[in-house]
Coordinates of C-alpha atoms and ligand atoms in Angstrom, one line a residue:
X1 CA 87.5 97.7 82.7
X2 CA 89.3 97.8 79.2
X3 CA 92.1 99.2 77.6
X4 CA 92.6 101.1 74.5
X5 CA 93.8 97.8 72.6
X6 CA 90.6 95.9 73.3
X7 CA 89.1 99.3 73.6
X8 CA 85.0 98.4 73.7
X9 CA 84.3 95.0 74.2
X10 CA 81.4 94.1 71.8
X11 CA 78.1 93.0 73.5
X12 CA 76.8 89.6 71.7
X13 CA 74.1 92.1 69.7
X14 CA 77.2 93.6 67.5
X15 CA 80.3 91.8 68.1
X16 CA 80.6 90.0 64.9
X17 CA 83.7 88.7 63.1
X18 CA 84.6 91.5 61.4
X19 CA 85.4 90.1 57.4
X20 CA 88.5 90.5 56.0
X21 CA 86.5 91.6 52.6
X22 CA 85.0 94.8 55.0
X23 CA 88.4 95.4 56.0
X24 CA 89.9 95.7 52.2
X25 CA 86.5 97.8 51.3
X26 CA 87.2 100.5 54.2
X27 CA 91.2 100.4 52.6
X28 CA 89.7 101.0 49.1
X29 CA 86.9 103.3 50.5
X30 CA 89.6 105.1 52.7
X31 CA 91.8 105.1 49.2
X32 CA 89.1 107.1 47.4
X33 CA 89.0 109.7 50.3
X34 CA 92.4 110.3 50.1
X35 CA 92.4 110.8 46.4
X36 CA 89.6 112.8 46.7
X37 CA 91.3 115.3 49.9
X38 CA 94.4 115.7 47.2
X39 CA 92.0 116.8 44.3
X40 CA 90.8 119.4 46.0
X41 CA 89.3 120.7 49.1
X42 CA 85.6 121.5 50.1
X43 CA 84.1 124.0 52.6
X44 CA 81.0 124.3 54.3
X45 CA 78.9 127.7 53.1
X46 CA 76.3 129.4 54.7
X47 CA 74.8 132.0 52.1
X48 CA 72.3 134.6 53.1
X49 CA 70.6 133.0 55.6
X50 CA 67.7 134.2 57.3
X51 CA 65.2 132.1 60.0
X52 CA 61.9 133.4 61.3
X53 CA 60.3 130.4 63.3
X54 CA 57.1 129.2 61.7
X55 CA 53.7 131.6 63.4
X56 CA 56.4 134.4 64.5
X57 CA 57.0 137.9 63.4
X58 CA 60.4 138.5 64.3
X59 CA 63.7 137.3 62.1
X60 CA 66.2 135.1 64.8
X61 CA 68.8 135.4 62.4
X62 CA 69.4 137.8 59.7
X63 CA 71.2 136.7 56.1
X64 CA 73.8 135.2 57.9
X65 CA 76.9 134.6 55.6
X66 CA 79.9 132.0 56.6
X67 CA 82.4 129.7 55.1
X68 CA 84.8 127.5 57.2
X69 CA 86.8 125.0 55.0
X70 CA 87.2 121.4 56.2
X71 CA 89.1 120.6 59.2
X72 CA 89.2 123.9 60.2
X73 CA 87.9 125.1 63.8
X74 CA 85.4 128.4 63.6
X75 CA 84.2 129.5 67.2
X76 CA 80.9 131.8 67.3
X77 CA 80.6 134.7 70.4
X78 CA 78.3 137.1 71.0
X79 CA 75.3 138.0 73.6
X80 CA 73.0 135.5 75.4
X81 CA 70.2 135.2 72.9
X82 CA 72.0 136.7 70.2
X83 CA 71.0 133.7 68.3
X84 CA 74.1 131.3 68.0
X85 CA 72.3 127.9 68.9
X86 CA 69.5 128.9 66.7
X87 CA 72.3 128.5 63.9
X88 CA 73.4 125.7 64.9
X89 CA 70.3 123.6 65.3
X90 CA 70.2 125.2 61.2
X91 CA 73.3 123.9 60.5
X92 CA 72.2 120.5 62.5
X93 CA 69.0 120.2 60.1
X94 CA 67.0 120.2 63.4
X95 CA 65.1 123.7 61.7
X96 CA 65.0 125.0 58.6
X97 CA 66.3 128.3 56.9
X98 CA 63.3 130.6 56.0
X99 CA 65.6 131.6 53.1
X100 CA 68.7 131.0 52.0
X101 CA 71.0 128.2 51.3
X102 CA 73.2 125.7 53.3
X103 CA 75.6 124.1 51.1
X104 CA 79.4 122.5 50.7
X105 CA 81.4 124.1 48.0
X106 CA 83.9 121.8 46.5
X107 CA 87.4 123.8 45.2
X108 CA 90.3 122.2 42.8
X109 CA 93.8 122.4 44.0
X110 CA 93.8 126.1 41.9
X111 CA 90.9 127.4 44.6
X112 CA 88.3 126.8 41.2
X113 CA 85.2 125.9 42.7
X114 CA 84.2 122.4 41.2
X115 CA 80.7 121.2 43.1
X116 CA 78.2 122.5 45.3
X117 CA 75.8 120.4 46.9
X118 CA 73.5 120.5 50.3
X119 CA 75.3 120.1 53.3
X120 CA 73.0 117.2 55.1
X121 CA 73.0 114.9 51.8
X122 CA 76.7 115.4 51.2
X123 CA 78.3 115.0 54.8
X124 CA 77.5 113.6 58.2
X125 CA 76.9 116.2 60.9
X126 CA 77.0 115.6 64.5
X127 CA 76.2 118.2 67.1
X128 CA 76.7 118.2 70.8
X129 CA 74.3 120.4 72.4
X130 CA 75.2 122.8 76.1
X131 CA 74.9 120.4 79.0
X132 CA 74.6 116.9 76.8
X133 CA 75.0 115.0 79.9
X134 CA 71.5 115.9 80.8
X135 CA 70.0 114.3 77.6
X136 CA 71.7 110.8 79.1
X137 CA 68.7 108.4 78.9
X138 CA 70.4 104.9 79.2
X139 CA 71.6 102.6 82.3
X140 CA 74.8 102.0 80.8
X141 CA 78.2 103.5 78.9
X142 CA 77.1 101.1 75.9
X143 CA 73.6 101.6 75.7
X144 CA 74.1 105.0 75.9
X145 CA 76.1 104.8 72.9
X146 CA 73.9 102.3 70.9
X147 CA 70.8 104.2 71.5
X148 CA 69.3 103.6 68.2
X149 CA 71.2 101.3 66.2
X150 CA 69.5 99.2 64.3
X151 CA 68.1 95.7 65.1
X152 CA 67.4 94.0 62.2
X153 CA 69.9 90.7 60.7
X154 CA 69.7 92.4 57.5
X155 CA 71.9 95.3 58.6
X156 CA 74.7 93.0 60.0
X157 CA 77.6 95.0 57.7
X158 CA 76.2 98.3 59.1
X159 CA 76.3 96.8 62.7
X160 CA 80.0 96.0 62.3
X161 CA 81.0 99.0 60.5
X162 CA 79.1 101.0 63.7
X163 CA 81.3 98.3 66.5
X164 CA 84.1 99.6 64.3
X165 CA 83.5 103.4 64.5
X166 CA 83.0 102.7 68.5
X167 CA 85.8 101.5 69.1
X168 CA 87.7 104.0 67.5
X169 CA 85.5 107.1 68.9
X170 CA 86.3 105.9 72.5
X171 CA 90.1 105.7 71.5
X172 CA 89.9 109.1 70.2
X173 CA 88.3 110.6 72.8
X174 CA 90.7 108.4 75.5
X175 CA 87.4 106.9 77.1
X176 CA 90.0 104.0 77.2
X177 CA 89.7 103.2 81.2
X178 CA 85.7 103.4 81.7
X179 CA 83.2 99.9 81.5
X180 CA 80.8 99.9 78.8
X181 CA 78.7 98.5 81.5
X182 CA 78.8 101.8 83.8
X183 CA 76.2 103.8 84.2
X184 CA 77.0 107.4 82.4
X185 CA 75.5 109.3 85.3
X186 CA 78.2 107.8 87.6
X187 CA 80.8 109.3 85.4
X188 CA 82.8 112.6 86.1
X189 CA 82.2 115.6 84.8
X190 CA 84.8 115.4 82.3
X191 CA 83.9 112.0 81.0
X192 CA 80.3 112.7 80.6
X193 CA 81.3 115.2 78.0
X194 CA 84.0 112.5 75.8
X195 CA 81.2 110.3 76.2
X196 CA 78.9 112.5 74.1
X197 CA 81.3 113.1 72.0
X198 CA 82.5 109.9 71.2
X199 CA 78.1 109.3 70.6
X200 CA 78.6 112.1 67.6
X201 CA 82.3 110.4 66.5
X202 CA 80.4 107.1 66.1
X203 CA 78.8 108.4 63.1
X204 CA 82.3 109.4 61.5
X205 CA 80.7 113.5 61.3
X206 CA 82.7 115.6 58.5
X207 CA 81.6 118.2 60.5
X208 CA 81.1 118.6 64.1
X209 CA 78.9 121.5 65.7
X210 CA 79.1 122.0 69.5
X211 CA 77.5 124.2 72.0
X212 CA 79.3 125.0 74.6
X213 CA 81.8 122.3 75.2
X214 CA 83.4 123.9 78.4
X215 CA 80.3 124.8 79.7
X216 CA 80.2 123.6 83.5
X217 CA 83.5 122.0 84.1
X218 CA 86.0 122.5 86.2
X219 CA 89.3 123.9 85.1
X220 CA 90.9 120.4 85.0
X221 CA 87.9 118.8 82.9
X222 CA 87.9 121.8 80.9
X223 CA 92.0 122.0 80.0
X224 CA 91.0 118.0 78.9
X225 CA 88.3 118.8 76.3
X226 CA 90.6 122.2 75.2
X227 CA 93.5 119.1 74.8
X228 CA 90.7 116.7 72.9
X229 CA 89.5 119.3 70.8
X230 CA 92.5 120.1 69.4
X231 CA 92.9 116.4 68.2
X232 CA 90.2 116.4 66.9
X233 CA 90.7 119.2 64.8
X234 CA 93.2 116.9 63.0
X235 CA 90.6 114.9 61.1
X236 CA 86.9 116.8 61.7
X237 CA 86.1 120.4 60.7
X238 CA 84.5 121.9 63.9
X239 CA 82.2 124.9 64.4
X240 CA 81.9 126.1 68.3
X241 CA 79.9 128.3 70.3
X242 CA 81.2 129.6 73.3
X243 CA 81.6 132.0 75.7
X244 CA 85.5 130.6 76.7
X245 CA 87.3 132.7 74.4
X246 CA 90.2 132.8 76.2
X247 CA 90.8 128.9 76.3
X248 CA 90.1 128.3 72.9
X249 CA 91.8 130.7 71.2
X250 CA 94.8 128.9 70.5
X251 CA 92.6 126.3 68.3
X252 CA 90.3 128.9 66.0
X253 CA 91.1 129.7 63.0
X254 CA 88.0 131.8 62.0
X255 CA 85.5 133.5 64.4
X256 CA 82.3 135.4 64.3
X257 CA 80.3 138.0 66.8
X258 CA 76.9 137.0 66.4
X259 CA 74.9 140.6 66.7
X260 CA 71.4 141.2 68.6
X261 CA 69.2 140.9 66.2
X262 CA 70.6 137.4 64.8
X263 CA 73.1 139.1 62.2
X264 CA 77.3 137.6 61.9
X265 CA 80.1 139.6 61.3
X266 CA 83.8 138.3 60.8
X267 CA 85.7 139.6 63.7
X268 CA 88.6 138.2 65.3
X269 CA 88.3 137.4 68.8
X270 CA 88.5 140.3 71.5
X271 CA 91.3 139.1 73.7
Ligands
ATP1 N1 61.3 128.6 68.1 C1 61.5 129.9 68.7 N2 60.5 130.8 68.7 C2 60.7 132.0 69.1 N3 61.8 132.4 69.7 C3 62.8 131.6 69.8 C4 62.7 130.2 69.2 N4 63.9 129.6 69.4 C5 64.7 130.5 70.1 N5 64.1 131.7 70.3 C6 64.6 132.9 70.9 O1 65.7 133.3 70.0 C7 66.7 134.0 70.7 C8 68.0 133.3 70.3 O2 68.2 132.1 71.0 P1 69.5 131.2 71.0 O3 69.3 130.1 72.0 O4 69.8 130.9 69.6 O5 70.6 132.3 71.5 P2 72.1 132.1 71.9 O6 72.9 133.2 71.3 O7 72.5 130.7 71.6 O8 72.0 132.3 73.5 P3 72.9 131.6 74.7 O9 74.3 132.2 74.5 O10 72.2 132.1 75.9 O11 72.9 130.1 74.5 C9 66.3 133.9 72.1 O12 65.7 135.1 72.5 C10 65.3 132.7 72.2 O13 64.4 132.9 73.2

């Protein structure tokens, strides 16, 4: 067990002594952000965007327009197979658009818009599909986690920054009480669903995309994740799909009915 002080303890692999000259680059690094959040603001923008999977004939989705500036929560609704996944796996760079363009739009402090550049080169995205708990492949809480990290010496600084970013993804998702050395399936419902989040919160995501996040809990686990969404709204810009209207209402501040036929409209949610 551990607690959120000595929240994850580091396995040999990545629990170097982490530099005091890494610590002042994060404060300068974290300095910069901050300058650059008071210059401005930026917001994701999805600009006529159309998807026909390759050797179909049929459209999925149909010039779908959105904006949703940072740190702001949108939810999607609609029908089953209306298309909502299909835009987030977009968004996700899992598929690509047929046509149309996926960028972040960067605004002064007068609303002027100052940049534009692709989403996936200019931010991290994480995305937690429906059910993640089923895509658990390791024997334990850490390995789980780690799944993919690199190996090599040479990427010692990355390693550390990564031990870093752990620790504080457990923290923020109050995975404070579990052992790394648990096995994920063993966990509650709940938990399984912090735990892949805290996977995505690892990689610091500017913005977050998740499927279904209530999806199969019960009402307790699901009034947790309502409770650690809206935390996490503090510091991530999230984009939802869900059927849960009702319990996530209080944390959207945009939403859109995804039509048959794979076309968005605006709409504010039908409660
Ligand atoms: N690669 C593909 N080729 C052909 N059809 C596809 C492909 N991917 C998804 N579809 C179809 O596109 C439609 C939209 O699927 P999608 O999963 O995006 O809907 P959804 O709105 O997320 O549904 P749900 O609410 O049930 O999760 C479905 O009819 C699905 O079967």
């Amino acid at each position: 067990m551990f607690s959120a002080a000595t929240a994850v303890a580091i396995p040999p692999a990545v629990s170097y002594y982490f530099p005091e000259k890494l610590a002042r680059r994060r404060r300068i690094s974290w300095c910069c952000r901050m300058a650059r959040v008071q210059a401005g603001y930026s917001q994701l923008e999805v600009r006529k965007v159309t998807y026909r999977p390759p050797g179909t004939e049929q459209n999925l989705l149909n010039e779908i327009n959105l904006s949703l500036r940072e740190k702001s929560f949108g939810l999607i609704f609609g029908r089953s197979g209306s298309g909502k996944t299909t835009l987030l796996q977009l968004l996700a760079g899992l598929s690509e658009p047929t046509s149309g363009s996926i960028c972040i739009q960067k605004y002064d402090d007068s609303g002027n818009p100052i940049g534009l550049s692709e989403l996936l080169t200019s931010q991290r995205v994480g995305i937690v599909f429906q059910f993640p708990e089923r895509y658990f492949l390791a024997d334990t809480v850490l390995e789980e986690v780690t799944f993919g990290w690199p190996r090599q010496k040479a990427d010692l600084l990355f390693k550390e920054q990564l031990a870093l970013n752990l620790q504080n993804a457990f923290k923020s998702v109050g995975l404070t009480t579990i052992s790394l050395d648990e096995d994920p399936q063993s966990l509650s419902g709940g938990f399984k669903r912090r735990l892949a989040l805290a996977i995505q919160l690892v990689q610091t995501p500017d913005l977050l995309l998740l499927d279904e996040p209530l999806a199969g809990l019960d009402w307790k686990a699901r009034a947790d994740v309502v409770n650690l969404l809206k935390d996490l709204k503090k510091h991530h810009t999230i984009l939802v799909v869900s059927h849960d209207l009702r319990e996530l209402y209080p944390l959207v501040d945009h939403s859109w009915r995804m039509e048959m036929g794979g076309s968005l409209k605006e709409e504010a949610l039908p409660m």
